[in-house]
Short mmCIF file of C-alpha atoms in Angstrom, two decimals:
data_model
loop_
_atom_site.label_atom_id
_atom_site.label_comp_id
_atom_site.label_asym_id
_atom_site.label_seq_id
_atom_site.Cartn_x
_atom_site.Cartn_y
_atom_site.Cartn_z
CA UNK A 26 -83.85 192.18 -64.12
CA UNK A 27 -87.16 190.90 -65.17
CA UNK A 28 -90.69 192.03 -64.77
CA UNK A 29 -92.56 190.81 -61.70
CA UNK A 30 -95.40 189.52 -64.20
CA UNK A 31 -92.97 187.86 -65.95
CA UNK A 32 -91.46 185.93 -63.20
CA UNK A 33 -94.53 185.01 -61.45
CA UNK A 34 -95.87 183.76 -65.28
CA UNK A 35 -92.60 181.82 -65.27
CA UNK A 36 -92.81 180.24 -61.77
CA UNK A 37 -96.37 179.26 -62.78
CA UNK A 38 -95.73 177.47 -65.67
CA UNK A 39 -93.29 175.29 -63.71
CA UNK A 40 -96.59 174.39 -62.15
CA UNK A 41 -97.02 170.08 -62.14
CA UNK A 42 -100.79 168.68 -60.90
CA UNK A 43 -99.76 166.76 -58.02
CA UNK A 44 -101.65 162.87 -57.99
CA UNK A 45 -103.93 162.35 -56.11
CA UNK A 46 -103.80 160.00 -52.98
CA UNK A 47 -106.77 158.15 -50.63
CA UNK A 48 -107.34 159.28 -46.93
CA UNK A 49 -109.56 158.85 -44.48
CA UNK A 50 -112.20 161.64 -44.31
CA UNK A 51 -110.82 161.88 -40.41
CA UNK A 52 -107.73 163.47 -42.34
CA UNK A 53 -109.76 165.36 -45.04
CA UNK A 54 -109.28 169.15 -43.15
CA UNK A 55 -107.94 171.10 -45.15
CA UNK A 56 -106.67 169.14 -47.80
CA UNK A 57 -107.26 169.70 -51.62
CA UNK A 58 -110.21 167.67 -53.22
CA UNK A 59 -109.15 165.58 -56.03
CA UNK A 60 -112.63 163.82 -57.28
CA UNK A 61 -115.98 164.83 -56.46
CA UNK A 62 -117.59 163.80 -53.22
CA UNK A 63 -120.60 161.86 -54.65
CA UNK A 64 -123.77 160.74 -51.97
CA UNK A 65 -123.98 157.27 -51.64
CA UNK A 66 -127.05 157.25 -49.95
CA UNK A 67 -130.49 159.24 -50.21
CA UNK A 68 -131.24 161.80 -47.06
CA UNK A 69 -133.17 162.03 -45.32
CA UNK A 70 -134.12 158.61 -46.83
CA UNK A 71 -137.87 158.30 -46.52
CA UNK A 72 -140.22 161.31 -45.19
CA UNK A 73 -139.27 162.37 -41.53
CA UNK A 74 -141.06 164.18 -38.93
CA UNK A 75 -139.23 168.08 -38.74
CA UNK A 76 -140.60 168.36 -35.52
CA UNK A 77 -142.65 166.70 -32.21
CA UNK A 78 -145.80 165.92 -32.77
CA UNK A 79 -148.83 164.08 -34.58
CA UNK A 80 -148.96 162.23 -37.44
CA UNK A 81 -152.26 162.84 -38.41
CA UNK A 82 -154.24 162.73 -42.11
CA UNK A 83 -154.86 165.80 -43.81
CA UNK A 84 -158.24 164.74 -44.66
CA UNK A 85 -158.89 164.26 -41.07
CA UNK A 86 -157.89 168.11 -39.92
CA UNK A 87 -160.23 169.93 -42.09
CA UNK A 88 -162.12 171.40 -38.92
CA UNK A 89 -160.96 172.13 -35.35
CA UNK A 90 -160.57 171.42 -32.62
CA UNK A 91 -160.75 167.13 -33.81
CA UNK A 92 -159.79 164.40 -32.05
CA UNK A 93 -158.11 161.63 -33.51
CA UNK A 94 -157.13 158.15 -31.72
CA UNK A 95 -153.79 157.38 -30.83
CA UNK A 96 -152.44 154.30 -32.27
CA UNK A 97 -148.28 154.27 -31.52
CA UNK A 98 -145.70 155.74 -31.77
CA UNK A 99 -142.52 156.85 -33.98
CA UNK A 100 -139.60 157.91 -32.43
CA UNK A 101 -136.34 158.59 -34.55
CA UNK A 102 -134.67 155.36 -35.86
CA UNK A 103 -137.78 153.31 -35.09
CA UNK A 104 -140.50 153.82 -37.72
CA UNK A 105 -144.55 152.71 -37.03
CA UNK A 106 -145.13 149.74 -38.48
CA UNK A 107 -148.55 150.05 -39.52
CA UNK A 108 -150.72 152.27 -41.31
CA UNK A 109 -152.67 155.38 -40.33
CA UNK A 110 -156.70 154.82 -41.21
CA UNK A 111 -159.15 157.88 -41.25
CA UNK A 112 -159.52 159.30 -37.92
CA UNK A 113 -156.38 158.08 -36.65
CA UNK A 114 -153.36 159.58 -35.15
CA UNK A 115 -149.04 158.34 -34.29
CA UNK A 116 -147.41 160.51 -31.57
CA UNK A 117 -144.50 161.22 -33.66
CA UNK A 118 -140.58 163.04 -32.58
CA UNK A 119 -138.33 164.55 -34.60
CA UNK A 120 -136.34 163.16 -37.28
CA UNK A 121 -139.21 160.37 -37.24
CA UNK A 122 -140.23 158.16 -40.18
CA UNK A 123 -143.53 159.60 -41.44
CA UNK A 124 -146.04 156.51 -40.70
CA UNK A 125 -147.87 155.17 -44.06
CA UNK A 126 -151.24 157.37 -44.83
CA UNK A 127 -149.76 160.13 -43.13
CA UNK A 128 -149.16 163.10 -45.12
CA UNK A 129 -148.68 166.01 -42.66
CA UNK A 130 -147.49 166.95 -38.58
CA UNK A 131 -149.36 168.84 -36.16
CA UNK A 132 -146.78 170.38 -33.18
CA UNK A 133 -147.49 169.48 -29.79
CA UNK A 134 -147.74 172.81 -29.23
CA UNK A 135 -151.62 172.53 -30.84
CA UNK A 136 -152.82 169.50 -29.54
CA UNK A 137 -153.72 167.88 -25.89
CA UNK A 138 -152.46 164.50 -25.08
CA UNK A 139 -155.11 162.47 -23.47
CA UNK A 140 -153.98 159.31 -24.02
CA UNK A 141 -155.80 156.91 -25.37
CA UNK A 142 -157.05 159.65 -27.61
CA UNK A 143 -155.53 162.98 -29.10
CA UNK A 144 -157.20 166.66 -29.53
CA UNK A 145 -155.90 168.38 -32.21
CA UNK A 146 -156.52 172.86 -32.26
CA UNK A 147 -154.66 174.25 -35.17
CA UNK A 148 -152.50 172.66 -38.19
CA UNK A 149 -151.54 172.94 -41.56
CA UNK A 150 -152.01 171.23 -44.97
CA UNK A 151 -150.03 168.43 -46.91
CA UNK A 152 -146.24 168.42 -45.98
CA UNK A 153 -146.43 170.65 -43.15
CA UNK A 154 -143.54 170.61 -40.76
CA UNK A 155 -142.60 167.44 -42.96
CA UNK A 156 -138.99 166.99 -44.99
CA UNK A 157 -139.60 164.97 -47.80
CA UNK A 158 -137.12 162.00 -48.35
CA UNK A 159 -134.32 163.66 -50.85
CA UNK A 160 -134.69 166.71 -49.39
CA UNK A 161 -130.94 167.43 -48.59
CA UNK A 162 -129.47 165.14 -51.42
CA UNK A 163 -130.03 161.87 -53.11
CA UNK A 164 -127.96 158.95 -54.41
CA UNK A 165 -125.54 160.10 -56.83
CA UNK A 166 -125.87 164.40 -55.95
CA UNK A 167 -122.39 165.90 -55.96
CA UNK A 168 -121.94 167.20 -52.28
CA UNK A 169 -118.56 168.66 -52.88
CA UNK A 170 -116.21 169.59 -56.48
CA UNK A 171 -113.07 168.57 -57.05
CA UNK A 172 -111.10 171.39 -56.59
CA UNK A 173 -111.69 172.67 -53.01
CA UNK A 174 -109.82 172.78 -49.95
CA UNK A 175 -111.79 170.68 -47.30
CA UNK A 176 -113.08 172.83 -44.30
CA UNK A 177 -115.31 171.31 -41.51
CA UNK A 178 -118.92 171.69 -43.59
CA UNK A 179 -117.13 169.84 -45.90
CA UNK A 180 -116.25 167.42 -44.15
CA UNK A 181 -119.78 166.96 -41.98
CA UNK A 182 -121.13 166.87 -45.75
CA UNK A 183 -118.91 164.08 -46.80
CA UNK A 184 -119.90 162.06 -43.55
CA UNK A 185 -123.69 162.48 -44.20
CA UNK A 186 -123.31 161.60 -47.85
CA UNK A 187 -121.91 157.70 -46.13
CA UNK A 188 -118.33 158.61 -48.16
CA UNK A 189 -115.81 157.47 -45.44
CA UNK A 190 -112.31 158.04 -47.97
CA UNK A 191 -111.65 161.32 -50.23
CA UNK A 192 -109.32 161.39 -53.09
CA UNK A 193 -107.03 164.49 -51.91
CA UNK A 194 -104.04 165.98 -53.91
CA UNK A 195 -101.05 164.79 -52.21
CA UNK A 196 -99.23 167.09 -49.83
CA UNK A 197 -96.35 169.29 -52.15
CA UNK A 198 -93.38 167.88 -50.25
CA UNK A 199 -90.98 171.32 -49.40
CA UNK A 200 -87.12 171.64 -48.79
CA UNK A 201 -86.28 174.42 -46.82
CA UNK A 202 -82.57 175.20 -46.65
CA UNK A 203 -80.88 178.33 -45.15
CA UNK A 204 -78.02 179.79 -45.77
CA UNK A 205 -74.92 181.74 -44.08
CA UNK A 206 -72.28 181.26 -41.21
CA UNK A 207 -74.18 184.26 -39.52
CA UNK A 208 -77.26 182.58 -38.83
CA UNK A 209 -78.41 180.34 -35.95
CA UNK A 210 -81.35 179.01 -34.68
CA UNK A 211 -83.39 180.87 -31.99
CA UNK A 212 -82.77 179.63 -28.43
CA UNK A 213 -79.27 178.63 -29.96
CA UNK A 214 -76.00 181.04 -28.42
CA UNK A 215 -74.95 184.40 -30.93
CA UNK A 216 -71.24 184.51 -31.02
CA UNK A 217 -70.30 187.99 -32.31
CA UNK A 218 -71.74 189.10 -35.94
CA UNK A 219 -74.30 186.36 -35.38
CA UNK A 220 -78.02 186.47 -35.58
CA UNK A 221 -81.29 184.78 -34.91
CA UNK A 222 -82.86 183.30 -38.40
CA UNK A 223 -86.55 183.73 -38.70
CA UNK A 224 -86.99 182.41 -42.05
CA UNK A 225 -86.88 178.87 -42.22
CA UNK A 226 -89.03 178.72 -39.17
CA UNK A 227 -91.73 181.37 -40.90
CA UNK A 228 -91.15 179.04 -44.54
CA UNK A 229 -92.11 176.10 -43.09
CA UNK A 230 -94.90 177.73 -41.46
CA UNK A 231 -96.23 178.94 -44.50
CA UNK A 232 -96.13 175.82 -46.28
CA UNK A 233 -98.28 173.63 -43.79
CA UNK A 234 -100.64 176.66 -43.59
CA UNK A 235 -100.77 176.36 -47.75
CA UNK A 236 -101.56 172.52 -47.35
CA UNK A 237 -97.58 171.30 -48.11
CA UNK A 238 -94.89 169.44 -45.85
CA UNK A 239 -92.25 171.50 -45.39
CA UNK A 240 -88.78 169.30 -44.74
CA UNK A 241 -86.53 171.65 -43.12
CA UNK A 242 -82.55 171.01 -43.78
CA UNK A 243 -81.51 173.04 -41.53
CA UNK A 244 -78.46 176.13 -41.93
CA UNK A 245 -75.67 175.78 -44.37
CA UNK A 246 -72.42 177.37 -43.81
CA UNK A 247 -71.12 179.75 -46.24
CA UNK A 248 -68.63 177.16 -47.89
CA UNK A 249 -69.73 174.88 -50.80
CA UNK A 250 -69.26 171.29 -48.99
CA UNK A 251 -71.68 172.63 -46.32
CA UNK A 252 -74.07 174.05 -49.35
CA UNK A 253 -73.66 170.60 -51.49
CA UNK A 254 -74.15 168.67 -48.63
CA UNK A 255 -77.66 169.81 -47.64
CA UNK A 256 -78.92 170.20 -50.88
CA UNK A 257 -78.44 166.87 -51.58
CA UNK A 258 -80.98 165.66 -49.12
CA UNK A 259 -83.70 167.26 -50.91
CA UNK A 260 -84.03 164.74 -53.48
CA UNK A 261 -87.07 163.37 -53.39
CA UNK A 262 -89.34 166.52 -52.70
CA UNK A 263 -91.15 168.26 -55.07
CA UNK A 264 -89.74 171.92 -54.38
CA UNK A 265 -86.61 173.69 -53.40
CA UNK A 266 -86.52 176.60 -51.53
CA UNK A 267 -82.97 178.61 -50.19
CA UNK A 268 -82.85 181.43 -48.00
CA UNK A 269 -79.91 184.39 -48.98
CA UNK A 270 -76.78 183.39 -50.30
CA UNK A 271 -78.21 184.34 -53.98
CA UNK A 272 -76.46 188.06 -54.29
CA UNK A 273 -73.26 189.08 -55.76
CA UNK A 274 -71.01 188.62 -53.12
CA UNK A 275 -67.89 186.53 -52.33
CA UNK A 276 -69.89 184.70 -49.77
CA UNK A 277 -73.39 184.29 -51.66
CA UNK A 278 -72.98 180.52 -52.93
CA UNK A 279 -76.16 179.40 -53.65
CA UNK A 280 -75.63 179.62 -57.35
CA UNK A 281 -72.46 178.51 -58.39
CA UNK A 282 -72.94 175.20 -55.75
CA UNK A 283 -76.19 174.58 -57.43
CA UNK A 284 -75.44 175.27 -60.39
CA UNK A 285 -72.49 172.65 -59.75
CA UNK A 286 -75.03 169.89 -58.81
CA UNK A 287 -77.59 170.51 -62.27
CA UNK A 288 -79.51 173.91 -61.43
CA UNK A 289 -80.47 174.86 -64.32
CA UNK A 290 -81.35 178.67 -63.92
CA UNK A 291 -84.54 180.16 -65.43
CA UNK A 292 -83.61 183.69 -64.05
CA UNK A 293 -82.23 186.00 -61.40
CA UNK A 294 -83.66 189.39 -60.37
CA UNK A 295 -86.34 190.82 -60.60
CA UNK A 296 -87.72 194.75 -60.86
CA UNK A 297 -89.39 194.84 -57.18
CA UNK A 298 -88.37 195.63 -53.84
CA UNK A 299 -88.32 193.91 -51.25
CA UNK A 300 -86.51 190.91 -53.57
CA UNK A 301 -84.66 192.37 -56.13
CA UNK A 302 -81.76 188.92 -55.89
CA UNK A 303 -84.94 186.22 -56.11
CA UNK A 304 -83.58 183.17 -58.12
CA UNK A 305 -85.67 180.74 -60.14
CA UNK A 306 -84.75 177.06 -61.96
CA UNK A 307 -84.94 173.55 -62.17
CA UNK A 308 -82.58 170.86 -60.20
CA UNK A 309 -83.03 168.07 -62.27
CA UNK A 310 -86.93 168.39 -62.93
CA UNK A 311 -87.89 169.96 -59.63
CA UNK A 312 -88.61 173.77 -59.56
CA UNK A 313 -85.87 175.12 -57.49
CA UNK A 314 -86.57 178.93 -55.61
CA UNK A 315 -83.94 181.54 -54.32
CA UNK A 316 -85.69 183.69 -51.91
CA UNK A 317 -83.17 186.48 -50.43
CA UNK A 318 -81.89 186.11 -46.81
CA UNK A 319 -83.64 189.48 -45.69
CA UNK A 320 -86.58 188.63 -43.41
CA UNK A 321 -89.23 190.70 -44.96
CA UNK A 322 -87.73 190.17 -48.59
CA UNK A 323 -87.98 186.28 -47.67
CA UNK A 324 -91.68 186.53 -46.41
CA UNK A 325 -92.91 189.20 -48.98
CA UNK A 326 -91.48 186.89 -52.23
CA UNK A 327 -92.72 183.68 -50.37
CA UNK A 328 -96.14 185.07 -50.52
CA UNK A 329 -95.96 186.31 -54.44
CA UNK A 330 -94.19 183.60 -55.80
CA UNK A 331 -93.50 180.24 -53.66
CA UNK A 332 -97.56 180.47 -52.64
CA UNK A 333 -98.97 180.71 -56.12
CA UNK A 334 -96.64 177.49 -57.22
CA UNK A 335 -97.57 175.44 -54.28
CA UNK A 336 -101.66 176.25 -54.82
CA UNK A 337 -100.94 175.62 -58.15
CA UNK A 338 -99.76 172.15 -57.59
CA UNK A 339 -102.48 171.33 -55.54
CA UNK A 340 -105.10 172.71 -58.63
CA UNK A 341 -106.08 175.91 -56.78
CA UNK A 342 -106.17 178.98 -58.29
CA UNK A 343 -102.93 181.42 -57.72
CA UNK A 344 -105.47 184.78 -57.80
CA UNK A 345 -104.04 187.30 -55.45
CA UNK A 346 -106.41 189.22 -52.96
CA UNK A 347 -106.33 193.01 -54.22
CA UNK A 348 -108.78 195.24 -52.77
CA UNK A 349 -109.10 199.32 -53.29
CA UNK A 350 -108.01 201.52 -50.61
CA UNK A 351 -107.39 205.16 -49.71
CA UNK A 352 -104.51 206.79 -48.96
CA UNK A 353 -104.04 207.66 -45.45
CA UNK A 354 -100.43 209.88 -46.18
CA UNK A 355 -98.60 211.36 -49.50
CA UNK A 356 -96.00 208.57 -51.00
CA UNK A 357 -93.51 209.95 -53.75
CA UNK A 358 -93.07 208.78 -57.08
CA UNK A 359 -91.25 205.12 -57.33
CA UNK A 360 -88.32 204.14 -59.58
CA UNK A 361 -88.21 201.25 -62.20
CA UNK A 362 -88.91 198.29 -59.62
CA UNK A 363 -92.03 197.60 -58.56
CA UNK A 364 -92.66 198.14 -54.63
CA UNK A 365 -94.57 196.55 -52.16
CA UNK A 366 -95.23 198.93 -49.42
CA UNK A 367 -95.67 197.52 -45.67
CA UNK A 368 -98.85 199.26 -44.36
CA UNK A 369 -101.91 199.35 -41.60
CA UNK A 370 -105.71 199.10 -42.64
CA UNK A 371 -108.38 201.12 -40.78
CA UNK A 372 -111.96 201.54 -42.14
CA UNK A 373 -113.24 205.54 -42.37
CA UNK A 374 -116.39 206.76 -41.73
CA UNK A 375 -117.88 205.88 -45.00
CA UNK A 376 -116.75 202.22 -44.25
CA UNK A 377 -113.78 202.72 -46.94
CA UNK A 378 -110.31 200.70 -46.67
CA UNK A 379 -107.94 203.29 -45.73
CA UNK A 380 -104.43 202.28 -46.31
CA UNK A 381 -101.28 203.94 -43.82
CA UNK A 382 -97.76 203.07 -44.99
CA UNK A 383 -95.02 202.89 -42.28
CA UNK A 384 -92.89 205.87 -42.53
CA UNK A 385 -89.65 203.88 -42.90
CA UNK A 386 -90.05 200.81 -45.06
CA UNK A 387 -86.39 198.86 -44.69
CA UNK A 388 -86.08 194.77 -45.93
CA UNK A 389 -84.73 194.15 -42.48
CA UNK A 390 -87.33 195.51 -40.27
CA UNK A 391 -89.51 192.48 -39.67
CA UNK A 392 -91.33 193.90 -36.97
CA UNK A 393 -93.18 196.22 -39.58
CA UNK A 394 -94.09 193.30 -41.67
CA UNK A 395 -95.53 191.85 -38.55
CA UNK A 396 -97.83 194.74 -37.74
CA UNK A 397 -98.77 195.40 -41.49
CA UNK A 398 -102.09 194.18 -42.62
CA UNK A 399 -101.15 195.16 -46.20
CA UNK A 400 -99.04 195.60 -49.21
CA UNK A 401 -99.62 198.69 -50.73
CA UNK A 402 -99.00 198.14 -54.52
CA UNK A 403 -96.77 200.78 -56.69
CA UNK A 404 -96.47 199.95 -60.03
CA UNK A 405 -92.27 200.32 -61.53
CA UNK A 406 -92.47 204.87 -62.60
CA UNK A 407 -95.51 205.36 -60.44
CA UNK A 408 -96.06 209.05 -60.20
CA UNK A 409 -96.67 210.48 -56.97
CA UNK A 410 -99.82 210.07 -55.04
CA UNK A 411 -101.40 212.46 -52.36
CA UNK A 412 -103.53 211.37 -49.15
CA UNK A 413 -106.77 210.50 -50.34
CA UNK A 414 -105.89 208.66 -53.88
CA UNK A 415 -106.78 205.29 -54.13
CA UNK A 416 -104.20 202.72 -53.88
CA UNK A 417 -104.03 198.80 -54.63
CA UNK A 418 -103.40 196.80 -51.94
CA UNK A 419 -102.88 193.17 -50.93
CA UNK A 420 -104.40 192.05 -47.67
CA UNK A 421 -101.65 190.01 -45.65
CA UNK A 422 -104.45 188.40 -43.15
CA UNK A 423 -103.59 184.59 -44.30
CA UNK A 424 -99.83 185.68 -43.90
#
């Protein structure tokens, strides 16, 4: 067995930069940017009005009240033509071009319309209630870094900026293949010793939600045509994952079959629990994981190793999410693997993480992995640790 660190470290470097691909900024959401989004235009483009209003002179607002004549107009989208003279005044609306010899906007609030004429009360010097052209960004301002998943601002940013395509990374492209006569489908019938898999359906879950495309090849059987069979239809992706079938026993295939077809294996087992029989290698160039067939072991070995790779190969970083907690009951010292401990978060008094691990913590219990919202971190020959000690743990909101 191997040292978690070692493993993940090992996984990692197996890392390759996807290339990058063009897409509509309609299909930008959460995708991975690839080049910087770079303004192509200037906004707001020339001085606009921030609110309704008069476009008045500054030189003409020195006392109050004054009134000023009323010469047009300047809606948004339809600038004045002309040019404000001394003693002049252009009813003016938000998001309005800011007439020439204007320098500054009185609100409507301080003036009375009469017209042919206007009577201004109160107002404020040069630039008031103005934005200057440039204000948001100009022509050539980076509005977003390479680097960055795409959310909405992004997006709205993009749009503003006039850039209607963004270079993305392109989608990691995921085989998902189960393993073991005893598994079926939900909604499909058990027949005796049979049970519902949860895995592949979770896996692929996980990978859209981590930007990839998960290709799901369904359930091999535990004989090695079945296993050689579906394996061969992932050629083409850019990642191999199996579910079980990577133990010790009679039945457990997964590496002799592969190993058959060019696997070449980088290692098997590691010191941690859940996940002790993970599996890592290469099938002809393309990283190749063994998760185990336990539910939680699956889900907790997806999240520490299949979700760093799969960021990494869209140029995110693989950090995990550890946060400081308290202990909520007494744990006893752990062996030589390192655990991760299924758990609930509250918040005391003081406004402290408190961290509550399940009483039984079993691979096959999914149901606590559902209700956790941690994993309490114990490091292989941790001593023991009382209620109240502070404890490592690794928020599972994103799984």
């Amino acid at each position: 067995m191997i040292p978690l660190s070692e493993a993940r470290a090992r996984i990692l470097a197996a890392a390759k930069l996807l290339p990058a691909e063009q897409v509509p900024i309609t299909q930008g959401l959460g995708r991975v940017l690839a080049a910087d989004v770079v303004a192509r235009v200037t906004h707001p483009p020339t001085a606009v009005s921030a609110m309704d209003g008069w476009a008045v002179r500054t030189a003409d607002i020195g006392r109050f009240p004054v009134t000023l004549t009323r010469i047009g107009e300047a809606p948004a989208g339809r600038p004045f033509a002309g040019t404000l003279r001394p003693g002049q005044a252009v009813r003016i609306f938000t998001g309005g071009a800011l007439p020439d010899g204007a320098d500054t906007v009185v609100v409507q609030e301080d003036a009375d319309d009469h017209g042919a004429t206007v009577t201004l009360r109160d107002g404020g010097g040069p630039g008031r209630w103005v934005r200057p052209a440039g204000q948001d960004f100009s022509v050539g301002d980076v509005g977003v870094h390479a680097g960055r998943r795409l959310t909405v601002r992004d997006l709205a940013l993009s749009a503003s900026m006039n850039v209607p395509w963004l270079r993305v990374r392109r989608r990691p492209r995921v085989s998902i293949l189960a393993t073991g006569d005893e598994v079926v489908m939900p909604g499909d019938t058990l027949a005796p010793g049979q049970i519902v898999s949860s895995n592949s359906l979770a896996l692929c879950a996980l990978v859209r939600q981590l930007g990839g495309e998960p290709v799901d090849l369904g359930i091999a059987g535990d004989s090695a045509d079945s296993l050689s069979t579906l394996v061969a239809a992932a050629s083409g992706t850019d990642l191999l994952v199996t579910i079980g079938g990577a133990s010790v026993g009679e039945h457990d295939l997964v590496r002799s079959v592969l190993g058959a077809a060019g696997l070449e294996l980088d290692f098997w087992k590691i010191a941690m629990r859940p996940g002790k029989p993970l599996m890592f290698g290469q099938m002809h160039g393309v990283p190749m994981i063994g998760l185990p067939g336990n539910p939680v072991s699956a889900l907790v070995c997806a999240w520490l190793f299949l979700r760093p790779l799969l960021l990494a190969m869209q140029g995110l970083p693989a950090d995990d999410d550890l946060r400081d907690a308290i202990l909520a009951r007494d744990m006893g010292a752990n062996d030589s693997r390192a655990d991760f401990i299924r758990a609930k978060l509250s918040t005391d008094g003081d406004g402290r993480l408190v961290a509550e691990p399940f009483p039984k913590q079993d691979s096959g219990m999914l149901s606590r992995l559902a209700w956790a919202d941690c994993l309490i971190l114990r490091a292989p020959h941790a001593p023991p640790v009382k209620a109240g000690d502070r404890v490592q743990v690794m928020p599972l909101d994103a799984l």
